[in-house]
mmCIF file of C-alpha atoms and ligand atoms in Angstrom:
data_model
loop_
_atom_site.group_PDB
_atom_site.id
_atom_site.type_symbol
_atom_site.label_atom_id
_atom_site.label_comp_id
_atom_site.label_asym_id
_atom_site.label_seq_id
_atom_site.Cartn_x
_atom_site.Cartn_y
_atom_site.Cartn_z
ATOM 1 C CA MET A 78 -77.956 -74.015 -22.238
ATOM 2 C CA LYS A 79 -81.131 -71.746 -22.539
ATOM 3 C CA THR A 80 -83.197 -71.187 -19.314
ATOM 4 C CA SER A 81 -85.812 -68.708 -19.352
ATOM 5 C CA PRO A 82 -88.447 -68.632 -16.210
ATOM 6 C CA GLU A 83 -90.754 -69.348 -19.343
ATOM 7 C CA THR A 84 -89.951 -73.100 -19.427
ATOM 8 C CA HIS A 85 -87.904 -73.529 -16.183
ATOM 9 C CA VAL A 86 -88.312 -73.492 -12.747
ATOM 10 C CA PRO A 87 -84.806 -73.367 -9.944
ATOM 11 C CA LEU A 88 -84.163 -77.324 -9.232
ATOM 12 C CA THR A 89 -85.372 -78.645 -5.715
ATOM 13 C CA GLY A 90 -85.443 -82.040 -4.164
ATOM 14 C CA TYR A 91 -81.017 -82.172 -3.304
ATOM 15 C CA ALA A 92 -80.345 -82.365 -0.112
ATOM 16 C CA ASP A 93 -76.597 -81.357 0.598
ATOM 17 C CA VAL A 94 -75.710 -84.455 2.086
ATOM 18 C CA PRO A 95 -72.390 -84.648 3.608
ATOM 19 C CA GLU A 96 -70.151 -86.661 2.041
ATOM 20 C CA ASP A 97 -69.206 -89.570 4.943
ATOM 21 C CA GLN A 98 -73.294 -90.039 4.736
ATOM 22 C CA MET A 99 -73.185 -90.189 0.749
ATOM 23 C CA LEU A 100 -70.746 -93.118 1.217
ATOM 24 C CA ALA A 101 -73.166 -94.321 3.485
ATOM 25 C CA ARG A 102 -76.135 -93.888 1.883
ATOM 26 C CA ALA A 103 -74.578 -95.199 -1.127
ATOM 27 C CA LEU A 104 -73.244 -98.578 0.715
ATOM 28 C CA ALA A 105 -76.184 -99.017 2.344
ATOM 29 C CA PHE A 106 -78.783 -98.776 -0.963
ATOM 30 C CA HIS A 107 -75.904 -101.465 -2.359
ATOM 31 C CA ASP A 108 -76.486 -104.200 0.658
ATOM 32 C CA ARG A 109 -80.237 -103.621 -0.074
ATOM 33 C CA MET A 110 -80.128 -103.931 -3.750
ATOM 34 C CA ALA A 111 -77.373 -106.922 -3.476
ATOM 35 C CA ARG A 112 -80.304 -108.757 -1.784
ATOM 36 C CA ARG A 113 -82.321 -109.293 -4.818
ATOM 37 C CA ARG A 114 -82.671 -112.254 -6.762
ATOM 38 C CA SER A 115 -84.878 -113.796 -9.535
ATOM 39 C CA VAL A 116 -87.448 -115.539 -7.809
ATOM 40 C CA ARG A 117 -89.310 -118.298 -9.679
ATOM 41 C CA GLN A 118 -90.914 -119.504 -7.169
ATOM 42 C CA PHE A 119 -94.128 -117.526 -5.759
ATOM 43 C CA SER A 120 -96.944 -117.656 -2.795
ATOM 44 C CA ASP A 121 -100.033 -116.903 -3.837
ATOM 45 C CA LYS A 122 -100.402 -113.909 -0.945
ATOM 46 C CA PRO A 123 -102.274 -111.310 -2.754
ATOM 47 C CA VAL A 124 -100.598 -107.623 -2.973
ATOM 48 C CA PRO A 125 -102.605 -104.246 -2.786
ATOM 49 C CA ARG A 126 -102.890 -102.468 -5.679
ATOM 50 C CA GLU A 127 -101.422 -100.022 -4.244
ATOM 51 C CA ILE A 128 -98.094 -101.040 -3.464
ATOM 52 C CA ILE A 129 -97.652 -102.068 -7.318
ATOM 53 C CA GLU A 130 -98.692 -98.260 -8.098
ATOM 54 C CA ALA A 131 -96.702 -96.859 -6.420
ATOM 55 C CA CYS A 132 -93.806 -99.036 -7.501
ATOM 56 C CA VAL A 133 -95.149 -97.477 -11.204
ATOM 57 C CA ARG A 134 -95.237 -94.264 -9.969
ATOM 58 C CA THR A 135 -91.057 -94.691 -9.345
ATOM 59 C CA ALA A 136 -90.752 -96.549 -12.660
ATOM 60 C CA GLY A 137 -92.878 -93.683 -14.275
ATOM 61 C CA SER A 138 -90.130 -91.264 -12.867
ATOM 62 C CA ALA A 139 -87.125 -92.570 -14.931
ATOM 63 C CA PRO A 140 -85.596 -90.243 -17.804
ATOM 64 C CA SER A 141 -86.759 -90.640 -20.804
ATOM 65 C CA GLY A 142 -85.578 -89.265 -24.730
ATOM 66 C CA ALA A 143 -87.233 -85.847 -24.680
ATOM 67 C CA ASN A 144 -89.083 -86.768 -21.703
ATOM 68 C CA HIS A 145 -91.844 -88.613 -24.064
ATOM 69 C CA GLN A 146 -91.863 -91.566 -21.156
ATOM 70 C CA PRO A 147 -92.541 -94.135 -24.175
ATOM 71 C CA TRP A 148 -93.715 -96.546 -21.238
ATOM 72 C CA TYR A 149 -97.240 -98.343 -20.639
ATOM 73 C CA PHE A 150 -97.198 -100.730 -17.514
ATOM 74 C CA ALA A 151 -100.309 -102.800 -17.575
ATOM 75 C CA CYS A 152 -100.457 -104.580 -14.501
ATOM 76 C CA VAL A 153 -102.244 -107.432 -14.337
ATOM 77 C CA GLY A 154 -103.658 -108.629 -11.182
ATOM 78 C CA SER A 155 -106.844 -110.875 -13.156
ATOM 79 C CA ALA A 156 -106.808 -114.649 -12.523
ATOM 80 C CA ASP A 157 -108.031 -115.075 -16.306
ATOM 81 C CA LYS A 158 -106.226 -112.796 -17.849
ATOM 82 C CA LYS A 159 -102.804 -114.266 -15.636
ATOM 83 C CA ARG A 160 -103.320 -117.895 -17.267
ATOM 84 C CA GLU A 161 -103.964 -116.357 -20.421
ATOM 85 C CA ILE A 162 -100.956 -114.889 -20.834
ATOM 86 C CA ARG A 163 -99.141 -117.882 -18.867
ATOM 87 C CA GLU A 164 -100.979 -119.682 -21.492
ATOM 88 C CA ALA A 165 -100.106 -118.229 -24.609
ATOM 89 C CA ALA A 166 -96.674 -117.945 -22.716
ATOM 90 C CA GLU A 167 -95.992 -121.502 -22.270
ATOM 91 C CA VAL A 168 -97.060 -122.650 -26.098
ATOM 92 C CA GLU A 169 -93.701 -119.933 -27.190
ATOM 93 C CA GLU A 170 -91.777 -121.379 -24.307
ATOM 94 C CA ARG A 171 -92.628 -124.764 -25.479
ATOM 95 C CA GLU A 172 -90.679 -124.389 -28.900
ATOM 96 C CA PHE A 173 -87.897 -122.363 -27.117
ATOM 97 C CA TYR A 174 -86.610 -125.101 -24.973
ATOM 98 C CA ALA A 175 -87.663 -127.811 -27.521
ATOM 99 C CA GLY A 176 -84.656 -126.444 -30.625
ATOM 100 C CA ARG A 177 -85.265 -123.105 -30.977
ATOM 101 C CA ALA A 178 -83.222 -121.616 -28.212
ATOM 102 C CA GLY A 179 -80.095 -123.529 -30.184
ATOM 103 C CA GLU A 180 -77.758 -125.442 -28.102
ATOM 104 C CA GLU A 181 -75.265 -122.222 -26.629
ATOM 105 C CA TRP A 182 -78.226 -120.787 -25.464
ATOM 106 C CA LEU A 183 -80.280 -123.756 -23.628
ATOM 107 C CA ASP A 184 -76.217 -124.288 -22.595
ATOM 108 C CA ALA A 185 -76.496 -120.714 -20.459
ATOM 109 C CA LEU A 186 -79.974 -121.193 -18.675
ATOM 110 C CA ALA A 187 -78.730 -125.175 -17.728
ATOM 111 C CA PRO A 188 -77.284 -123.828 -14.864
ATOM 112 C CA ILE A 189 -80.384 -121.929 -13.646
ATOM 113 C CA GLY A 190 -82.676 -124.783 -13.978
ATOM 114 C CA THR A 191 -85.508 -123.606 -16.384
ATOM 115 C CA ASP A 192 -87.692 -125.143 -18.297
ATOM 116 C CA ALA A 193 -90.914 -124.011 -20.867
ATOM 117 C CA ASP A 194 -93.604 -124.300 -17.734
ATOM 118 C CA LYS A 195 -94.134 -121.467 -15.684
ATOM 119 C CA PRO A 196 -96.760 -121.618 -13.247
ATOM 120 C CA TYR A 197 -95.926 -118.424 -11.092
ATOM 121 C CA MET A 198 -97.245 -116.681 -13.846
ATOM 122 C CA GLU A 199 -100.501 -117.866 -12.160
ATOM 123 C CA THR A 200 -99.298 -118.050 -8.390
ATOM 124 C CA ALA A 201 -98.000 -114.604 -8.375
ATOM 125 C CA PRO A 202 -100.438 -112.149 -8.318
ATOM 126 C CA TRP A 203 -99.274 -109.150 -10.435
ATOM 127 C CA LEU A 204 -97.764 -109.720 -13.680
ATOM 128 C CA ILE A 205 -97.023 -106.039 -15.096
ATOM 129 C CA CYS A 206 -96.829 -105.821 -18.888
ATOM 130 C CA ILE A 207 -94.167 -103.463 -19.929
ATOM 131 C CA PHE A 208 -95.007 -101.484 -23.121
ATOM 132 C CA ALA A 209 -92.782 -99.291 -25.397
ATOM 133 C CA GLN A 210 -94.340 -97.142 -27.646
ATOM 134 C CA ARG A 211 -93.302 -95.717 -30.778
ATOM 135 C CA ARG A 212 -95.028 -92.765 -30.892
ATOM 136 C CA GLY A 213 -96.649 -90.541 -28.775
ATOM 137 C CA GLY A 214 -95.018 -87.729 -27.051
ATOM 138 C CA LEU A 215 -95.685 -86.504 -23.637
ATOM 139 C CA ARG A 216 -98.777 -84.820 -23.829
ATOM 140 C CA GLU A 217 -101.951 -87.003 -23.437
ATOM 141 C CA GLY A 218 -103.120 -87.260 -27.003
ATOM 142 C CA GLU A 219 -100.449 -86.479 -28.954
ATOM 143 C CA ASP A 220 -98.960 -88.404 -31.640
ATOM 144 C CA ARG A 221 -95.144 -87.459 -31.951
ATOM 145 C CA LYS A 222 -91.960 -89.612 -32.604
ATOM 146 C CA ASN A 223 -90.758 -90.989 -29.641
ATOM 147 C CA TYR A 224 -86.525 -91.082 -28.815
ATOM 148 C CA TYR A 225 -84.539 -93.561 -27.393
ATOM 149 C CA ILE A 226 -87.319 -96.104 -26.159
ATOM 150 C CA HIS A 227 -85.250 -99.472 -25.460
ATOM 151 C CA GLU A 228 -82.708 -97.254 -23.545
ATOM 152 C CA SER A 229 -85.733 -95.486 -21.527
ATOM 153 C CA VAL A 230 -87.889 -98.312 -21.057
ATOM 154 C CA GLY A 231 -84.962 -100.536 -19.797
ATOM 155 C CA ILE A 232 -83.772 -97.538 -17.300
ATOM 156 C CA ALA A 233 -87.748 -97.616 -16.068
ATOM 157 C CA THR A 234 -87.571 -100.787 -15.555
ATOM 158 C CA GLY A 235 -84.640 -100.819 -13.703
ATOM 159 C CA LEU A 236 -86.459 -98.216 -11.520
ATOM 160 C CA LEU A 237 -89.266 -100.724 -11.610
ATOM 161 C CA ILE A 238 -87.800 -103.673 -10.115
ATOM 162 C CA ALA A 239 -85.979 -101.857 -7.641
ATOM 163 C CA ALA A 240 -88.811 -99.681 -5.854
ATOM 164 C CA CYS A 241 -90.070 -103.516 -6.144
ATOM 165 C CA HIS A 242 -87.153 -104.952 -3.948
ATOM 166 C CA GLU A 243 -87.215 -101.634 -2.000
ATOM 167 C CA ALA A 244 -91.177 -102.717 -1.169
ATOM 168 C CA GLY A 245 -90.142 -106.177 -0.216
ATOM 169 C CA LEU A 246 -91.943 -107.624 -3.423
ATOM 170 C CA ALA A 247 -89.976 -110.649 -5.197
ATOM 171 C CA THR A 248 -89.626 -110.153 -9.267
ATOM 172 C CA LEU A 249 -89.112 -112.017 -12.137
ATOM 173 C CA VAL A 250 -88.148 -110.428 -15.665
ATOM 174 C CA HIS A 251 -89.507 -112.692 -18.304
ATOM 175 C CA THR A 252 -89.380 -112.030 -22.033
ATOM 176 C CA PRO A 253 -91.203 -114.897 -23.976
ATOM 177 C CA ASN A 254 -90.424 -114.716 -27.432
ATOM 178 C CA PRO A 255 -91.889 -113.511 -29.544
ATOM 179 C CA MET A 256 -94.713 -111.908 -26.984
ATOM 180 C CA LYS A 257 -96.954 -109.915 -29.398
ATOM 181 C CA PHE A 258 -100.283 -112.159 -27.477
ATOM 182 C CA LEU A 259 -99.799 -109.662 -25.066
ATOM 183 C CA ASN A 260 -101.202 -106.740 -27.115
ATOM 184 C CA GLY A 261 -104.577 -108.515 -27.086
ATOM 185 C CA ILE A 262 -104.603 -109.940 -23.361
ATOM 186 C CA CYS A 263 -103.728 -106.660 -21.940
ATOM 187 C CA GLY A 264 -105.844 -104.438 -24.940
ATOM 188 C CA ARG A 265 -102.971 -102.777 -26.580
ATOM 189 C CA PRO A 266 -102.900 -101.227 -29.435
ATOM 190 C CA GLU A 267 -100.323 -102.415 -32.285
ATOM 191 C CA THR A 268 -98.088 -99.391 -32.265
ATOM 192 C CA GLU A 269 -96.667 -101.153 -28.730
ATOM 193 C CA LYS A 270 -94.440 -103.638 -28.517
ATOM 194 C CA PRO A 271 -94.503 -105.784 -25.553
ATOM 195 C CA PHE A 272 -91.480 -104.718 -23.757
ATOM 196 C CA LEU A 273 -90.941 -107.598 -20.620
ATOM 197 C CA ILE A 274 -93.374 -109.172 -18.259
ATOM 198 C CA LEU A 275 -92.633 -108.608 -14.511
ATOM 199 C CA VAL A 276 -93.653 -110.962 -12.296
ATOM 200 C CA ALA A 277 -94.206 -109.885 -9.115
ATOM 201 C CA GLY A 278 -95.244 -110.588 -5.403
ATOM 202 C CA HIS A 279 -94.160 -112.280 -2.260
ATOM 203 C CA PRO A 280 -91.788 -115.812 -2.812
ATOM 204 C CA ALA A 281 -92.985 -118.790 -1.781
ATOM 205 C CA LYS A 282 -91.614 -120.227 1.724
ATOM 206 C CA GLU A 283 -90.000 -123.078 -0.054
ATOM 207 C CA ALA A 284 -88.429 -120.846 -3.112
ATOM 208 C CA MET A 285 -84.902 -121.795 -3.990
ATOM 209 C CA VAL A 286 -82.069 -119.754 -6.199
ATOM 210 C CA PRO A 287 -79.442 -121.453 -8.318
ATOM 211 C CA LYS A 288 -75.866 -121.055 -7.084
ATOM 212 C CA HIS A 289 -75.017 -119.320 -10.385
ATOM 213 C CA ALA A 290 -76.942 -116.266 -9.990
ATOM 214 C CA LEU A 291 -74.843 -115.994 -6.594
ATOM 215 C CA ILE A 292 -72.248 -114.732 -8.715
ATOM 216 C CA LYS A 293 -72.115 -111.262 -9.717
ATOM 217 C CA LYS A 294 -68.417 -109.835 -11.046
ATOM 218 C CA PRO A 295 -66.148 -108.046 -9.054
ATOM 219 C CA LEU A 296 -66.007 -104.147 -9.022
ATOM 220 C CA ASP A 297 -62.560 -104.430 -11.258
ATOM 221 C CA GLU A 298 -63.897 -106.540 -13.961
ATOM 222 C CA ILE A 299 -67.125 -104.488 -14.306
ATOM 223 C CA ALA A 300 -65.779 -100.689 -14.080
ATOM 224 C CA GLY A 301 -62.522 -98.784 -14.626
ATOM 225 C CA PHE A 302 -61.586 -95.349 -13.534
ATOM 226 C CA LEU A 303 -59.642 -93.148 -15.959
HETATM 227 N N1 IYR B 671 -87.593 -117.310 -21.664
HETATM 228 C C1 IYR B 671 -87.672 -117.956 -21.394
HETATM 229 C C2 IYR B 671 -85.697 -118.692 -21.465
HETATM 230 C C3 IYR B 671 -84.857 -117.960 -21.060
HETATM 231 C C4 IYR B 671 -83.959 -116.884 -20.962
HETATM 232 C C5 IYR B 671 -82.902 -116.318 -20.391
HETATM 233 I I1 IYR B 671 -81.688 -115.225 -21.769
HETATM 234 C C6 IYR B 671 -83.211 -116.368 -19.075
HETATM 235 O O1 IYR B 671 -82.099 -115.744 -18.730
HETATM 236 C C7 IYR B 671 -83.568 -116.991 -18.390
HETATM 237 C C8 IYR B 671 -85.010 -117.707 -19.465
HETATM 238 C C9 IYR B 671 -87.705 -118.537 -19.927
HETATM 239 O O2 IYR B 671 -88.185 -117.815 -18.796
HETATM 240 O O3 IYR B 671 -87.686 -119.770 -19.403
#
């Protein structure tokens, strides 16, 4: 590893957390994160833009290939644009549920109870449309190849979901397929690929979650220690 005062600065920001506190913090974070649910019934209660901005800043702090940060978050709060996105998404969803998905996929979704109607895309105050950039680079105006694009944007999206949850916002990952229509609605160049839509807002008072979603695989099924 090559470092020099021209290109590197000392690492800061890591307090030396005592081990018992490390465990307590890890457990407390798990306790909060494990309460997250995908929500499909939202309240129309507004969420101030500053809260979304703070969550997107957290997403933007994610690690990425060559630090090119190959993402763009189009935060849609306008009622007209949300309606456009809902309508275009529902066109795709109707085909999906009418057969394009295939039997096995529809079978997997049955316990969740989803269908082609997506009213929450208009009810929720924010639709965060996430785009992946094939090219870009770090500095504005650059046109360099980006690397590990899906990994990077996936990690950033994970941080965004965690940040929203920590702020007290409910979210839903939504992926109409195809979703090229998002480029036009969000005014993004054709070289960007829509990654997913994160619906964010307050949950509706009467919101329900599928029992199916409460089943989490135990640690020994998802991890091994070698
Ligand atoms: N995009 C559809 C279908 C869907 C697919 C998966 I995989 C899910 O986990 C949930 C839904 C929809 O939003 O209904």
